[in-house]
């Protein structure tokens, strides 16, 4: 009887030991699995971190040599390529060209306007012509040529009147008469008006529906009729965004205008019509 009880106790003890051993194995296996899983996660994170680092370094290498290379904050380790002008090209793109508008009043002139148009075309330059209505008759071909060659055509009244010295109604007649002349030739009503003598009546722009255009550089070409004098004024006064006032009515003005174009283009200026200069 005692032997049976002893065997029974031993069986119970072995059973308990087996259960404890099974739990212990399960715990160890779980820990191992967790460890393996953690290791895999860590490796994946390390891999992603390494990949991001490589991408960041690659991006940094691309940036070096354009901005950092110029200001000395980082060393350019890229190989020098003969004739590589990427930096100059980038600077040229980032730095907008200086702009200037060349404008001519009182035309068209059958004698001087053709010479001016020829010189501008050779240089690939567009200008703005403010025409007097009374000077258009018989020169329709010139007006059409201005339009076809990309120049902007504006209004300079019909009789070169001082707009603040006459009534609004009379001013409107002067302006609309010239607009009609230009429209019949070009099919376009002008939107830009150069008031003679630079005098403008308040709110007249709303009354006639046009934009007045004054100037920044008065060459006084009509007064001096001297190329050197005109050039001296332009050199002293021109700046980015300037509107230059001239007249296509004198040989000296034509000669000076083409010299101005050559000079300012060498200095990095771009010639545009006034609408491109004034409107955003």
XYZ file of N, CA and C in Angstrom:
840
model
N 0.840 -1.214 0.000
C 0.000 0.000 0.000
C 0.865 1.249 0.000
N 1.890 1.249 0.835
C 2.795 2.384 0.913
C 3.545 2.555 -0.414
N 3.896 1.357 -1.003
C 4.624 1.417 -2.272
C 3.753 2.054 -3.344
N 2.452 1.691 -3.360
C 1.554 2.284 -4.347
C 1.410 3.795 -4.146
N 1.302 4.157 -2.844
C 1.188 5.608 -2.553
C 2.458 6.336 -2.989
N 3.590 5.687 -2.729
C 4.868 6.299 -3.116
C 4.950 6.473 -4.620
N 4.513 5.418 -5.369
C 4.505 5.528 -6.831
C 3.576 6.644 -7.310
N 2.431 6.736 -6.605
C 1.465 7.767 -6.984
C 2.047 9.169 -6.773
N 2.741 9.315 -5.623
C 3.358 10.630 -5.338
C 4.403 10.976 -6.379
N 5.201 9.958 -6.724
C 6.256 10.177 -7.725
C 5.642 10.577 -9.073
N 4.549 9.920 -9.420
C 3.877 10.259 -10.679
C 3.383 11.708 -10.688
N 2.797 12.080 -9.531
C 2.318 13.457 -9.419
C 3.469 14.443 -9.559
N 4.584 14.124 -8.855
C 5.746 15.015 -8.912
C 6.298 15.105 -10.325
N 6.383 13.944 -11.010
C 6.858 13.989 -12.400
C 5.923 14.815 -13.286
N 4.608 14.692 -13.029
C 3.642 15.449 -13.810
C 3.820 16.934 -13.626
N 4.005 17.312 -12.333
C 4.212 18.732 -12.043
C 5.482 19.238 -12.705
N 6.556 18.400 -12.593
C 7.828 18.780 -13.221
C 7.672 18.928 -14.736
N 6.902 18.028 -15.325
C 6.697 18.086 -16.775
C 5.971 19.359 -17.180
N 4.948 19.709 -16.364
C 4.196 20.924 -16.653
C 5.095 22.158 -16.551
N 5.893 22.198 -15.449
C 6.798 23.335 -15.255
C 7.830 23.422 -16.375
N 8.321 22.230 -16.776
C 9.318 22.214 -17.855
C 8.713 22.706 -19.173
N 7.460 22.282 -19.416
C 6.789 22.717 -20.640
C 6.584 24.231 -20.651
N 6.150 24.797 -19.498
C 5.968 26.249 -19.404
C 7.304 26.980 -19.606
N 8.353 26.419 -18.983
C 9.677 27.041 -19.101
C 10.136 27.078 -20.555
N 9.912 25.947 -21.267
C 10.299 25.878 -22.680
C 9.496 26.871 -23.528
N 8.214 26.957 -23.192
C 7.356 27.878 -23.942
C 7.811 29.313 -23.755
N 8.156 29.653 -22.487
C 8.622 31.013 -22.202
C 9.910 31.307 -22.952
N 10.846 30.333 -22.929
C 12.124 30.544 -23.619
C 11.936 30.672 -25.123
N 11.040 29.858 -25.655
C 10.774 29.940 -27.090
C 10.159 31.282 -27.460
N 9.257 31.767 -26.591
C 8.631 33.063 -26.838
C 9.658 34.176 -26.797
N 10.576 34.088 -25.805
C 11.613 35.104 -25.701
C 12.516 35.091 -26.929
N 12.848 33.854 -27.361
C 13.697 33.735 -28.552
C 13.006 34.323 -29.790
N 11.720 33.997 -29.906
C 10.971 34.515 -31.060
C 10.896 36.040 -31.028
N 10.664 36.563 -29.823
C 10.599 38.020 -29.690
C 11.945 38.646 -30.013
N 12.979 37.987 -29.548
C 14.326 38.481 -29.822
C 14.623 38.459 -31.297
N 14.232 37.375 -31.953
C 14.459 37.280 -33.393
C 13.659 38.343 -34.129
N 12.381 38.518 -33.703
C 11.543 39.524 -34.326
C 12.102 40.925 -34.107
N 12.566 41.203 -32.889
C 13.168 42.505 -32.598
C 14.414 42.745 -33.414
N 15.179 41.675 -33.579
C 16.407 41.805 -34.374
C 16.095 42.130 -35.822
N 15.062 41.448 -36.363
C 14.669 41.703 -37.739
C 14.169 43.134 -37.925
N 13.366 43.599 -36.951
C 12.854 44.969 -37.010
C 14.001 45.969 -36.971
N 14.964 45.689 -36.070
C 16.102 46.587 -35.947
C 16.914 46.632 -37.225
N 17.094 45.444 -37.821
C 17.838 45.400 -39.082
C 17.110 46.183 -40.170
N 15.787 46.042 -40.220
C 15.015 46.765 -41.220
C 15.120 48.270 -41.015
N 15.021 48.688 -39.716
C 15.145 50.109 -39.412
C 16.520 50.634 -39.780
N 17.534 49.820 -39.478
C 18.894 50.215 -39.832
C 19.051 50.353 -41.340
N 18.418 49.406 -42.060
C 18.493 49.436 -43.510
C 17.819 50.681 -44.062
N 16.610 51.010 -43.536
C 15.904 52.197 -43.996
C 16.680 53.466 -43.653
N 17.243 53.485 -42.436
C 18.032 54.640 -42.031
C 19.235 54.828 -42.927
N 19.880 53.706 -43.241
C 21.046 53.766 -44.122
C 20.660 54.254 -45.510
N 19.490 53.770 -45.995
C 19.027 54.180 -47.324
C 18.728 55.675 -47.367
N 18.058 56.169 -46.289
C 17.747 57.597 -46.223
C 19.024 58.427 -46.160
N 20.007 57.918 -45.436
C 21.271 58.628 -45.311
C 21.953 58.746 -46.660
N 21.919 57.615 -47.416
C 22.534 57.623 -48.744
C 21.831 58.617 -49.657
N 20.462 58.612 -49.610
C 19.700 59.544 -50.438
C 19.996 60.986 -50.047
N 20.115 61.221 -48.726
C 20.399 62.563 -48.249
C 21.769 63.019 -48.716
N 22.737 62.100 -48.625
C 24.090 62.443 -49.073
C 24.116 62.705 -50.576
N 23.344 61.900 -51.327
C 23.297 62.092 -52.780
C 22.690 63.449 -53.116
N 21.595 63.777 -52.396
C 20.962 65.080 -52.623
C 21.905 66.212 -52.253
N 22.657 65.999 -51.141
C 23.618 66.999 -50.718
C 24.700 67.192 -51.752
N 25.134 66.057 -52.348
C 26.160 66.135 -53.390
C 25.676 66.917 -54.585
N 24.353 66.797 -54.886
C 23.791 67.553 -56.011
C 23.753 69.039 -55.699
N 23.443 69.339 -54.426
C 23.356 70.740 -54.048
C 24.725 71.379 -54.033
N 25.723 70.622 -53.550
C 27.084 71.138 -53.555
C 27.472 71.416 -54.986
N 28.065 72.576 -55.191
C 28.453 72.908 -56.550
C 27.496 73.874 -57.199
N 26.299 74.114 -56.568
C 25.427 75.151 -57.113
C 25.308 76.288 -56.109
N 24.816 76.012 -54.901
C 24.729 77.098 -53.935
C 25.879 77.031 -52.936
N 26.106 75.825 -52.329
C 27.150 75.714 -51.325
C 28.524 75.936 -51.921
N 28.720 75.525 -53.142
C 30.019 75.685 -53.746
C 30.347 77.159 -53.911
N 29.321 77.971 -54.190
C 29.570 79.378 -54.423
C 29.930 80.105 -53.140
N 29.260 79.756 -52.018
C 29.533 80.534 -50.819
C 30.555 79.857 -49.912
N 31.137 78.734 -50.334
C 32.230 78.124 -49.603
C 31.814 77.346 -48.383
N 30.534 77.047 -48.195
C 30.090 76.305 -47.010
C 30.382 74.827 -47.115
N 30.598 74.330 -48.311
C 30.897 72.917 -48.463
C 31.879 72.744 -49.603
N 32.636 71.677 -49.548
C 33.652 71.433 -50.556
C 33.066 70.651 -51.701
N 33.336 71.067 -52.906
C 32.860 70.371 -54.091
C 33.816 69.248 -54.422
N 33.349 68.018 -54.278
C 34.200 66.854 -54.541
C 33.955 66.294 -55.920
N 33.075 66.954 -56.706
C 32.796 66.454 -58.046
C 33.969 66.745 -58.953
N 34.113 65.920 -59.991
C 35.201 66.106 -60.925
C 34.938 67.311 -61.808
N 35.990 68.053 -62.095
C 35.857 69.199 -62.991
C 35.693 68.719 -64.414
N 34.689 69.265 -65.091
C 34.442 68.897 -66.481
C 34.811 70.080 -67.349
N 35.730 69.919 -68.273
C 36.126 71.037 -69.128
C 34.920 71.642 -69.830
N 34.852 72.967 -69.764
C 33.759 73.652 -70.455
C 32.445 73.593 -69.722
N 32.431 73.124 -68.448
C 31.186 73.021 -67.692
C 30.761 74.409 -67.237
N 29.618 74.862 -67.686
C 29.122 76.202 -67.337
C 27.815 76.117 -66.579
N 27.591 75.007 -65.846
C 26.319 74.819 -65.146
C 26.086 75.907 -64.119
N 27.164 76.323 -63.429
C 27.013 77.370 -62.411
C 26.620 78.684 -63.043
N 27.295 79.038 -64.145
C 26.961 80.279 -64.837
C 25.544 80.239 -65.375
N 25.153 79.067 -65.899
C 23.802 78.930 -66.440
C 22.761 79.116 -65.355
N 22.996 78.505 -64.181
C 22.053 78.607 -63.074
C 21.930 80.055 -62.605
N 23.080 80.730 -62.494
C 23.035 82.115 -62.060
C 22.269 82.968 -63.061
N 22.443 82.653 -64.362
C 21.738 83.413 -65.387
C 20.246 83.229 -65.296
N 19.813 82.009 -64.952
C 18.379 81.729 -64.832
C 17.806 82.414 -63.609
N 18.560 82.337 -62.476
C 18.055 82.879 -61.221
C 18.034 84.406 -61.233
N 18.983 85.015 -61.943
C 19.057 86.461 -61.973
C 18.314 86.982 -63.193
N 17.184 87.614 -62.962
C 16.366 88.119 -64.062
C 17.070 89.269 -64.752
N 16.956 89.323 -66.072
C 17.595 90.379 -66.839
C 16.995 91.740 -66.511
N 17.854 92.760 -66.582
C 17.360 94.128 -66.451
C 16.559 94.467 -67.707
N 15.471 95.200 -67.507
C 14.593 95.525 -68.629
C 14.515 97.033 -68.828
N 14.315 97.420 -70.075
C 14.172 98.827 -70.420
C 13.253 98.927 -71.630
N 12.504 100.030 -71.710
C 11.592 100.227 -72.837
C 12.014 101.466 -73.629
N 12.179 101.279 -74.922
C 12.529 102.374 -75.826
C 11.244 102.849 -76.492
N 10.922 104.132 -76.347
C 9.660 104.653 -76.878
C 9.919 105.845 -77.791
N 9.057 105.981 -78.807
C 9.210 107.048 -79.803
C 7.885 107.775 -79.985
N 7.928 109.096 -79.914
C 6.741 109.935 -80.077
C 6.749 110.630 -81.444
N 5.568 111.124 -81.819
C 5.359 112.059 -82.940
C 5.341 111.420 -84.325
N 5.631 110.124 -84.430
C 5.653 109.501 -85.746
C 4.250 109.154 -86.222
N 4.210 108.439 -87.356
C 5.374 107.957 -88.097
C 5.951 109.002 -89.046
N 7.246 108.829 -89.335
C 7.938 109.683 -90.285
C 8.297 108.855 -91.516
N 7.927 109.320 -92.674
C 8.214 108.563 -93.895
C 9.711 108.484 -94.172
N 10.482 109.420 -93.617
C 11.917 109.455 -93.866
C 12.716 108.676 -92.820
N 12.384 108.851 -91.541
C 13.232 108.302 -90.482
C 12.700 107.016 -89.847
N 11.384 106.862 -89.804
C 10.827 105.644 -89.192
C 11.287 104.373 -89.908
N 11.335 104.320 -91.248
C 11.824 103.098 -91.903
C 13.252 102.731 -91.510
N 14.120 103.748 -91.366
C 15.502 103.490 -90.957
C 15.554 102.909 -89.548
N 14.715 103.452 -88.694
C 14.667 102.967 -87.312
C 14.149 101.535 -87.255
N 13.080 101.260 -87.986
C 12.520 99.914 -87.996
C 13.530 98.896 -88.514
N 14.286 99.279 -89.530
C 15.293 98.371 -90.084
C 16.372 98.056 -89.050
N 16.853 99.085 -88.363
C 17.884 98.876 -87.352
C 17.407 98.047 -86.172
N 16.176 98.270 -85.742
C 15.619 97.496 -84.630
C 15.435 96.029 -85.024
N 14.981 95.800 -86.255
C 14.776 94.432 -86.725
C 16.098 93.668 -86.780
N 17.152 94.322 -87.237
C 18.458 93.682 -87.297
C 18.933 93.255 -85.919
N 18.529 93.979 -84.900
C 18.969 93.702 -83.532
C 17.970 92.863 -82.755
N 16.844 92.542 -83.365
C 15.836 91.738 -82.679
C 15.194 92.455 -81.506
N 15.027 93.755 -81.630
C 14.516 94.577 -80.527
C 13.138 95.132 -80.873
N 12.252 95.137 -79.878
C 10.913 95.711 -80.039
C 10.822 97.013 -79.255
N 10.171 98.005 -79.852
C 10.002 99.317 -79.224
C 8.522 99.668 -79.185
N 8.221 100.819 -78.609
C 6.841 101.305 -78.546
C 6.756 102.632 -79.291
N 5.795 102.732 -80.206
C 5.618 103.934 -81.021
C 4.295 104.597 -80.658
N 4.365 105.830 -80.167
C 3.165 106.609 -79.875
C 2.923 107.545 -81.064
N 1.887 107.238 -81.823
C 1.656 107.905 -83.103
C 0.712 109.101 -82.968
N 0.992 110.134 -83.757
C 0.078 111.270 -83.886
C -0.883 110.987 -85.029
N -2.167 111.188 -84.770
C -3.166 110.874 -85.781
C -2.947 111.588 -87.103
N -2.573 112.856 -87.042
C -2.430 113.632 -88.277
C -1.221 113.208 -89.108
N -0.302 112.437 -88.513
C 0.882 111.971 -89.242
C 0.706 110.580 -89.854
N -0.435 109.966 -89.620
C -0.631 108.579 -90.081
C -1.005 108.512 -91.568
N -1.791 109.457 -92.040
C -2.262 109.399 -93.422
C -1.092 109.337 -94.415
N -1.158 108.373 -95.331
C -0.109 108.189 -96.308
C 1.034 107.317 -95.833
N 0.993 106.932 -94.536
C 2.063 106.095 -93.962
C 1.474 104.815 -93.359
N 0.348 104.410 -93.892
C -0.338 103.225 -93.379
C 0.554 101.982 -93.452
N 1.360 101.886 -94.484
C 2.245 100.723 -94.644
C 3.240 100.657 -93.491
N 3.744 101.802 -93.068
C 4.685 101.837 -91.945
C 4.016 101.388 -90.651
N 2.791 101.837 -90.436
C 2.064 101.448 -89.229
C 1.835 99.935 -89.210
N 1.448 99.397 -90.353
C 1.245 97.957 -90.447
C 2.550 97.204 -90.214
N 3.649 97.753 -90.721
C 4.960 97.124 -90.524
C 5.328 97.098 -89.040
N 5.048 98.167 -88.341
C 5.309 98.210 -86.897
C 4.622 97.039 -86.193
N 3.349 96.866 -86.521
C 2.580 95.798 -85.895
C 3.146 94.428 -86.255
N 3.422 94.198 -87.530
C 3.888 92.885 -87.984
C 5.250 92.522 -87.411
N 6.065 93.515 -87.108
C 7.399 93.243 -86.591
C 7.452 93.212 -85.074
N 6.283 93.257 -84.435
C 6.222 93.038 -82.985
C 6.335 94.269 -82.116
N 6.279 95.452 -82.699
C 6.331 96.679 -81.913
C 4.945 96.999 -81.358
N 4.925 97.750 -80.271
C 3.652 98.159 -79.676
C 3.285 99.546 -80.198
N 2.037 99.709 -80.598
C 1.567 100.984 -81.147
C 0.646 101.652 -80.135
N 0.990 102.901 -79.793
C 0.192 103.665 -78.847
C -0.288 104.974 -79.456
N -0.998 105.746 -78.668
C -1.666 106.971 -79.102
C -0.935 108.197 -78.540
N -0.744 109.215 -79.387
C -0.101 110.461 -78.941
C -0.977 111.663 -79.285
N -2.283 111.449 -79.281
C -3.322 112.412 -79.678
C -3.261 112.680 -81.178
N -4.233 113.393 -81.660
C -4.293 113.647 -83.111
C -3.440 114.850 -83.515
N -3.492 115.899 -82.692
C -2.806 117.143 -83.049
C -1.730 117.557 -82.048
N -1.284 116.625 -81.206
C -0.250 116.921 -80.203
C -0.713 118.038 -79.262
N -1.906 117.872 -78.716
C -2.466 118.890 -77.825
C -2.124 118.573 -76.370
N -2.088 119.613 -75.544
C -1.840 119.440 -74.118
C -3.179 119.115 -73.446
N -3.312 117.905 -72.992
C -4.613 117.378 -72.592
C -5.213 118.045 -71.359
N -4.394 118.619 -70.508
C -4.953 119.265 -69.315
C -5.379 120.705 -69.593
N -5.203 121.155 -70.840
C -5.573 122.525 -71.197
C -6.881 122.576 -71.982
N -7.428 121.392 -72.268
C -8.686 121.345 -73.012
C -9.704 120.546 -72.204
N -10.955 120.633 -72.612
C -12.010 119.918 -71.891
C -11.863 118.413 -72.048
N -12.507 117.673 -71.165
C -12.471 116.217 -71.269
C -13.068 115.743 -72.587
N -14.107 116.416 -73.021
C -14.761 116.031 -74.264
C -13.822 116.238 -75.457
N -13.109 117.380 -75.467
C -12.176 117.659 -76.553
C -10.993 116.687 -76.507
N -10.549 116.371 -75.320
C -9.445 115.423 -75.170
C -9.856 114.043 -75.687
N -11.092 113.674 -75.384
C -11.580 112.378 -75.852
C -11.649 112.334 -77.370
N -12.054 113.428 -77.987
C -12.114 113.479 -79.459
C -10.721 113.328 -80.067
N -9.748 114.005 -79.490
C -8.366 113.903 -79.969
C -7.857 112.463 -79.895
N -8.144 111.841 -78.794
C -7.635 110.483 -78.552
C -8.369 109.469 -79.420
N -9.695 109.589 -79.478
C -10.476 108.603 -80.230
C -10.249 108.715 -81.733
N -9.968 109.907 -82.210
C -9.700 110.073 -83.641
C -8.431 109.320 -84.041
N -7.421 109.392 -83.200
C -6.169 108.672 -83.472
C -6.368 107.172 -83.312
N -7.104 106.778 -82.293
C -7.396 105.348 -82.107
C -8.081 104.761 -83.341
N -8.987 105.516 -83.888
C -9.724 105.031 -85.057
C -8.792 104.867 -86.259
N -7.894 105.826 -86.446
C -6.914 105.728 -87.533
C -6.082 104.451 -87.389
N -5.615 104.191 -86.185
C -4.769 103.017 -85.943
C -5.566 101.732 -86.099
N -6.808 101.744 -85.628
C -7.648 100.551 -85.719
C -7.924 100.168 -87.172
N -8.171 101.139 -87.996
C -8.484 100.854 -89.401
C -7.313 100.200 -90.132
N -6.099 100.405 -89.613
C -4.901 99.810 -90.233
C -4.549 98.469 -89.598
N -4.621 98.408 -88.294
C -4.125 97.222 -87.562
C -5.221 96.280 -87.097
N -6.452 96.785 -87.001
C -7.535 95.971 -86.455
C -7.521 95.909 -84.942
N -6.697 96.752 -84.312
C -6.574 96.760 -82.850
C -6.690 98.200 -82.348
N -7.516 98.395 -81.308
C -7.592 99.708 -80.671
C -6.442 99.834 -79.668
N -5.668 100.895 -79.734
C -4.568 101.063 -78.775
C -5.093 101.178 -77.344
N -4.293 100.683 -76.398
C -4.659 100.789 -74.989
C -3.730 101.730 -74.235
N -2.632 102.171 -74.905
C -1.609 102.965 -74.235
C -1.509 104.343 -74.878
N -1.399 105.359 -74.044
C -1.400 106.732 -74.540
C -0.257 107.536 -73.914
N 0.515 108.203 -74.753
C 1.561 109.112 -74.271
C 1.027 110.536 -74.345
N 0.731 111.159 -73.207
C 0.201 112.528 -73.237
C 1.287 113.518 -73.664
N 1.018 114.340 -74.673
C 2.002 115.345 -75.083
C 2.436 116.214 -73.905
N 3.731 116.509 -73.851
C 4.342 117.314 -72.790
C 4.249 116.646 -71.414
N 3.760 115.422 -71.377
C 3.639 114.714 -70.109
C 2.547 115.247 -69.211
N 1.647 116.046 -69.768
C 0.574 116.656 -68.975
C -0.692 115.808 -69.075
N -1.310 115.557 -67.911
C -2.444 114.634 -67.862
C -3.522 115.165 -66.933
N -4.744 115.118 -67.386
C -5.866 115.550 -66.556
C -6.281 114.406 -65.623
N -6.529 114.716 -64.376
C -6.912 113.708 -63.393
C -8.166 112.952 -63.829
N -8.097 111.635 -63.713
C -9.200 110.718 -64.031
C -9.535 110.647 -65.516
N -8.705 111.261 -66.369
C -8.966 111.186 -67.802
C -8.812 109.757 -68.316
N -7.962 108.982 -67.662
C -7.766 107.592 -68.082
C -9.059 106.801 -67.967
N -9.860 107.080 -66.940
C -11.138 106.385 -66.790
C -12.138 106.862 -67.856
N -12.037 108.129 -68.205
C -12.982 108.719 -69.158
C -12.738 108.199 -70.575
N -11.471 108.031 -70.943
C -11.145 107.591 -72.307
C -10.812 106.103 -72.370
N -10.662 105.460 -71.221
C -10.395 104.021 -71.195
C -9.023 103.642 -71.714
N -7.993 104.438 -71.367
C -6.628 104.149 -71.816
C -5.636 104.348 -70.674
N -4.473 103.737 -70.831
C -3.423 103.846 -69.824
C -2.414 104.919 -70.235
N -2.222 105.966 -69.428
C -1.195 106.964 -69.757
C 0.204 106.416 -69.462
N 1.155 106.726 -70.331
C 2.534 106.268 -70.164
C 3.465 107.476 -70.206
N 4.152 107.747 -69.116
C 5.119 108.838 -69.085
C 6.515 108.264 -69.359
N 7.546 108.772 -68.715
C 8.906 108.290 -69.008
C 9.800 108.520 -67.804
N 10.939 107.840 -67.817
C 11.950 107.978 -66.764
C 13.192 108.708 -67.273
N 13.512 108.500 -68.543
C 14.704 109.112 -69.145
C 14.269 109.951 -70.345
N 14.398 111.273 -70.226
C 14.090 112.172 -71.341
C 15.402 112.502 -72.046
N 15.581 111.961 -73.238
C 16.838 112.160 -73.954
C 16.984 113.561 -74.528
N 15.875 114.316 -74.599
C 15.870 115.665 -75.194
C 16.433 115.635 -76.611
N 16.187 114.529 -77.305
C 16.721 114.380 -78.663
C 16.159 115.423 -79.619
N 14.918 115.840 -79.385
C 14.287 116.849 -80.234
C 14.958 118.204 -80.091
N 15.578 118.401 -78.937
C 16.189 119.694 -78.635
C 17.656 119.759 -79.068
N 18.412 118.745 -78.679
C 19.853 118.778 -78.976
C 20.180 118.340 -80.400
N 19.418 117.354 -80.891
C 19.714 116.747 -82.197
C 21.193 116.357 -82.294
N 21.706 115.866 -81.148
C 23.123 115.531 -81.050
C 23.273 114.144 -80.426
N 23.914 113.240 -81.150
C 24.023 111.856 -80.691
C 24.779 111.760 -79.370
N 25.893 112.481 -79.254
C 26.700 112.413 -78.027
C 25.912 112.891 -76.811
N 25.155 113.952 -76.995
C 24.352 114.478 -75.890
C 23.286 113.469 -75.467
N 22.643 112.864 -76.439
C 21.607 111.860 -76.151
C 22.211 110.677 -75.410
N 23.352 110.200 -75.884
C 24.003 109.044 -75.258
C 24.432 109.365 -73.830
N 24.917 110.568 -73.603
C 25.360 110.954 -72.263
C 24.195 110.935 -71.273
N 23.047 111.428 -71.702
C 21.865 111.424 -70.832
C 21.455 109.995 -70.481
N 21.415 109.135 -71.478
C 21.006 107.754 -71.245
C 21.987 107.043 -70.306
N 23.276 107.208 -70.541
C 24.278 106.554 -69.683
C 24.144 106.993 -68.228
N 23.823 108.254 -68.012
C 23.740 108.789 -66.656
C 22.443 108.439 -65.941
N 21.362 108.227 -66.705
C 20.051 108.107 -66.071
C 19.389 106.737 -66.184
N 19.828 105.898 -67.104
C 19.128 104.638 -67.316
C 19.316 103.701 -66.130
N 18.300 102.925 -65.844
C 18.346 101.899 -64.805
C 17.292 100.856 -65.120
N 17.311 99.782 -64.365
C 16.364 98.696 -64.596
C 14.932 99.204 -64.500
N 14.122 98.894 -65.512
C 12.724 99.297 -65.517
C 12.463 100.666 -66.108
N 13.470 101.296 -66.699
C 13.318 102.661 -67.212
C 12.580 102.687 -68.544
N 11.785 103.746 -68.722
C 11.149 104.053 -70.001
C 11.910 105.226 -70.607
N 12.474 105.035 -71.806
C 13.286 106.055 -72.467
C 12.443 106.775 -73.513
N 12.439 108.099 -73.464
C 11.665 108.920 -74.396
C 12.540 109.417 -75.537
N 12.112 109.113 -76.777
C 12.782 109.618 -77.973
C 11.722 109.960 -79.016
N 12.193 110.411 -80.199
C 11.289 110.785 -81.287
C 11.857 110.245 -82.596
N 11.018 109.578 -83.380
C 11.495 109.054 -84.668
C 11.279 110.092 -85.764
N 11.873 111.284 -85.533
C 11.663 112.396 -86.456
C 12.975 113.053 -86.867
N 14.105 112.497 -86.426
C 15.401 113.090 -86.727
C 16.428 111.988 -86.992
N 17.377 112.264 -87.873
C 18.435 111.289 -88.155
C 19.282 111.042 -86.904
N 19.546 112.107 -86.157
C 20.340 111.958 -84.933
C 19.639 111.048 -83.927
N 18.320 111.094 -83.898
C 17.567 110.237 -82.973
C 17.664 108.774 -83.389
N 17.592 108.526 -84.697
C 17.721 107.158 -85.194
C 19.106 106.609 -84.869
N 20.135 107.388 -85.157
C 21.507 106.946 -84.895
C 21.728 106.693 -83.405
N 21.256 107.612 -82.574
C 21.432 107.468 -81.132
C 20.649 106.273 -80.597
N 19.432 106.080 -81.100
C 18.599 104.971 -80.622
C 19.283 103.626 -80.849
N 19.865 103.449 -82.024
C 20.523 102.175 -82.334
C 21.801 102.014 -81.514
N 22.489 103.111 -81.240
C 23.660 103.035 -80.363
C 23.243 102.695 -78.929
N 22.120 103.243 -78.501
C 21.599 102.927 -77.162
C 21.297 101.440 -77.049
N 20.674 100.897 -78.081
C 20.362 99.465 -78.077
C 21.639 98.640 -77.962
N 22.637 98.963 -78.778
C 23.890 98.205 -78.754
C 24.570 98.312 -77.388
N 24.602 99.499 -76.834
C 25.257 99.731 -75.544
C 24.571 98.974 -74.411
N 23.259 99.128 -74.305
C 22.536 98.532 -73.178
C 22.437 97.012 -73.297
N 22.384 96.499 -74.510
C 22.384 95.043 -74.664
C 23.713 94.460 -74.200
N 24.801 95.155 -74.461
C 26.107 94.703 -73.970
C 26.158 94.727 -72.446
N 25.401 95.622 -71.834
C 25.370 95.724 -70.380
C 24.327 94.805 -69.748
N 23.702 93.955 -70.566
C 22.774 92.960 -70.028
C 21.325 93.378 -69.974
N 20.982 94.469 -70.622
C 19.587 94.904 -70.634
C 18.800 94.159 -71.717
N 17.523 93.971 -71.436
C 16.585 93.416 -72.407
C 15.581 94.503 -72.777
N 15.377 94.711 -74.066
C 14.431 95.729 -74.523
C 13.043 95.109 -74.674
N 12.059 95.746 -74.046
C 10.680 95.266 -74.102
C 9.755 96.431 -74.409
N 8.547 96.117 -74.832
C 7.534 97.151 -75.037
C 6.953 97.551 -73.681
N 6.346 98.727 -73.620
C 5.926 99.263 -72.319
C 4.891 98.405 -71.612
N 4.045 97.700 -72.370
C 3.042 96.870 -71.709
C 3.698 95.753 -70.907
N 4.777 95.191 -71.420
C 5.490 94.118 -70.700
C 6.273 94.672 -69.524
N 6.615 95.938 -69.592
C 7.360 96.553 -68.502
C 6.444 97.007 -67.372
N 5.273 97.503 -67.735
C 4.365 98.077 -66.749
C 3.456 97.039 -66.107
N 2.892 96.148 -66.934
C 1.970 95.157 -66.390
C 2.754 94.024 -65.736
N 2.240 93.431 -64.630
C 2.946 92.332 -63.956
C 2.964 91.084 -64.806
